[in-house]
Tab-separated table of C-alpha atoms in Angstrom:
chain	number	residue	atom	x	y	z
A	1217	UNK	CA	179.129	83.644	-110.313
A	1218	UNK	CA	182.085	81.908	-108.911
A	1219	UNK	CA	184.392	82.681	-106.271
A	1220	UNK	CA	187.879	80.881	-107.350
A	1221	UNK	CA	191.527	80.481	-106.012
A	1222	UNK	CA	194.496	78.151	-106.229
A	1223	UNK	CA	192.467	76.904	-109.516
A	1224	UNK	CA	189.618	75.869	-106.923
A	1225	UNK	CA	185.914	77.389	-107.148
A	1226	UNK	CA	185.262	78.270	-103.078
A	1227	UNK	CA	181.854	79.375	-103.655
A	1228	UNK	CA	179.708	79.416	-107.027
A	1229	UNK	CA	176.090	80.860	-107.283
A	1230	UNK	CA	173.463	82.567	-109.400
A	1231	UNK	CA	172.322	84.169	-106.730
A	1232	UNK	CA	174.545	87.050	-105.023
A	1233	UNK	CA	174.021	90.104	-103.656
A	1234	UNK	CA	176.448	92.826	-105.139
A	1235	UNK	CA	177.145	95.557	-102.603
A	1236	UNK	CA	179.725	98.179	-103.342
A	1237	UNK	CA	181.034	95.996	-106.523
A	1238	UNK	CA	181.451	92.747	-104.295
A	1239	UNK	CA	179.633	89.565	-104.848
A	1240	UNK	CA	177.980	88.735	-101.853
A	1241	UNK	CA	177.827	84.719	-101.632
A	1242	UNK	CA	174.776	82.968	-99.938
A	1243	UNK	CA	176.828	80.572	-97.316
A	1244	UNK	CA	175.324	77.350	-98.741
A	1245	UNK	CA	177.228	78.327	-101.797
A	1246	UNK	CA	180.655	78.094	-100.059
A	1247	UNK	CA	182.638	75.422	-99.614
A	1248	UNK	CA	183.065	75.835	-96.055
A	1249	UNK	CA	185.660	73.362	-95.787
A	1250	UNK	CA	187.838	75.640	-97.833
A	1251	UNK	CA	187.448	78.372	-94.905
A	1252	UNK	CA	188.782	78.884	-91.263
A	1253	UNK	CA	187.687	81.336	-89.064
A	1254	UNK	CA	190.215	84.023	-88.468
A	1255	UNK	CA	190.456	86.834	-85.749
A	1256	UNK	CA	190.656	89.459	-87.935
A	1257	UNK	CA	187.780	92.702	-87.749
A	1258	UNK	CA	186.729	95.260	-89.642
A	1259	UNK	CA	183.965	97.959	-89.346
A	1260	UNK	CA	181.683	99.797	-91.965
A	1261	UNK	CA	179.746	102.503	-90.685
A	1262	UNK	CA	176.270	101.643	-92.747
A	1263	UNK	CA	177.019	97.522	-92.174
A	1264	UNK	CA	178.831	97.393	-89.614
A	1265	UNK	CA	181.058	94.654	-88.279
A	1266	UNK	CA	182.886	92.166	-90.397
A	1267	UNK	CA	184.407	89.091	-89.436
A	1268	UNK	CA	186.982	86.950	-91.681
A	1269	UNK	CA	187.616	83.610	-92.911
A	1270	UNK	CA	191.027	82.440	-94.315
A	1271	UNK	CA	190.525	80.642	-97.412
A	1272	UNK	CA	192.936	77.316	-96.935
A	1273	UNK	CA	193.675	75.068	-100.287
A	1274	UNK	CA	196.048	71.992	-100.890
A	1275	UNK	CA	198.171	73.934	-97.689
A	1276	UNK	CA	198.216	77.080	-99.382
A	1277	UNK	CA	196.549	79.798	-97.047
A	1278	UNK	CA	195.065	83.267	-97.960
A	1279	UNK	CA	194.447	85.067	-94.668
A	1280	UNK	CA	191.551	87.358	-94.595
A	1281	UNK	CA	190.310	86.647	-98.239
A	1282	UNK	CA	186.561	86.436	-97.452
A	1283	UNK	CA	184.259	88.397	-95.405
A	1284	UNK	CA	180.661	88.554	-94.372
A	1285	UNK	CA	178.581	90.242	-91.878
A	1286	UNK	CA	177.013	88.028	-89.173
A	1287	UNK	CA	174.924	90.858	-87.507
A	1288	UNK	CA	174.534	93.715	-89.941
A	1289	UNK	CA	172.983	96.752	-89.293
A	1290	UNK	CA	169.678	96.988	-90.742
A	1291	UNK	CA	170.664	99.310	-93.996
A	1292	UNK	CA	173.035	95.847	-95.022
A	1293	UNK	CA	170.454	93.290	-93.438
A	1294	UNK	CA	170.204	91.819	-97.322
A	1295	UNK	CA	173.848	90.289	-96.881
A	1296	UNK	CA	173.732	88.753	-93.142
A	1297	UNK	CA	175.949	85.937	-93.049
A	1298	UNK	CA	176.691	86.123	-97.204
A	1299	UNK	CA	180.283	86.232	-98.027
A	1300	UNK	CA	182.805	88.267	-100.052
A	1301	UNK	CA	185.956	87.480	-101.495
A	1302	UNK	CA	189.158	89.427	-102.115
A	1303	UNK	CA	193.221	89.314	-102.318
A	1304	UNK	CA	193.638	87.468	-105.292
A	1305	UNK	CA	190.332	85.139	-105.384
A	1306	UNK	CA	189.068	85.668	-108.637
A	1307	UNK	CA	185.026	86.572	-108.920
A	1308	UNK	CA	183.989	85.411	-111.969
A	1309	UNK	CA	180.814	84.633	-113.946
């Protein structure tokens, strides 16, 4: 699978973990450089919280487009620290 936007591959693996119809990413997948931390939050009551990266490419920035899960609850424990993409990044195989 890759993980591509801006004509860029972020992440590409043939190992993710598909939860809910979302690729999962293992982090040494990801281009990390491609990703900034952002403040953003989220909360899903059977993983619990999410944190955010912004995906950044040639000064083109796509706030919130990947997630992950640094301290899942146990029923998600499978994805800890993998990450998902969304707003426009393509997942493709």
């Amino acid at each position: 699978m890759k993980a591509i936007w801006q004509n860029e591959v972020i992440a590409e693996s043939d190992s993710t973990v598909v939860v809910e119809n979302n690729h999962y990413f293992p982090p040494t997948s990801v281009k990390a450089d491609l990703l900034s931390p952002s403040k953003t939050h989220t909360f899903c009551p059977w993983k619990g919280e999410a944190s955010y990266y912004d995906v950044n490419i040639k000064g083109k920035i796509n706030r919130d487009a990947a997630w992950y899960y640094p301290d899942p609850m146990k029923a998600a424990e499978n994805i800890k620290g993998y990450i998902a993409f969304w707003k426009g990044v393509e997942v493709v195989k």
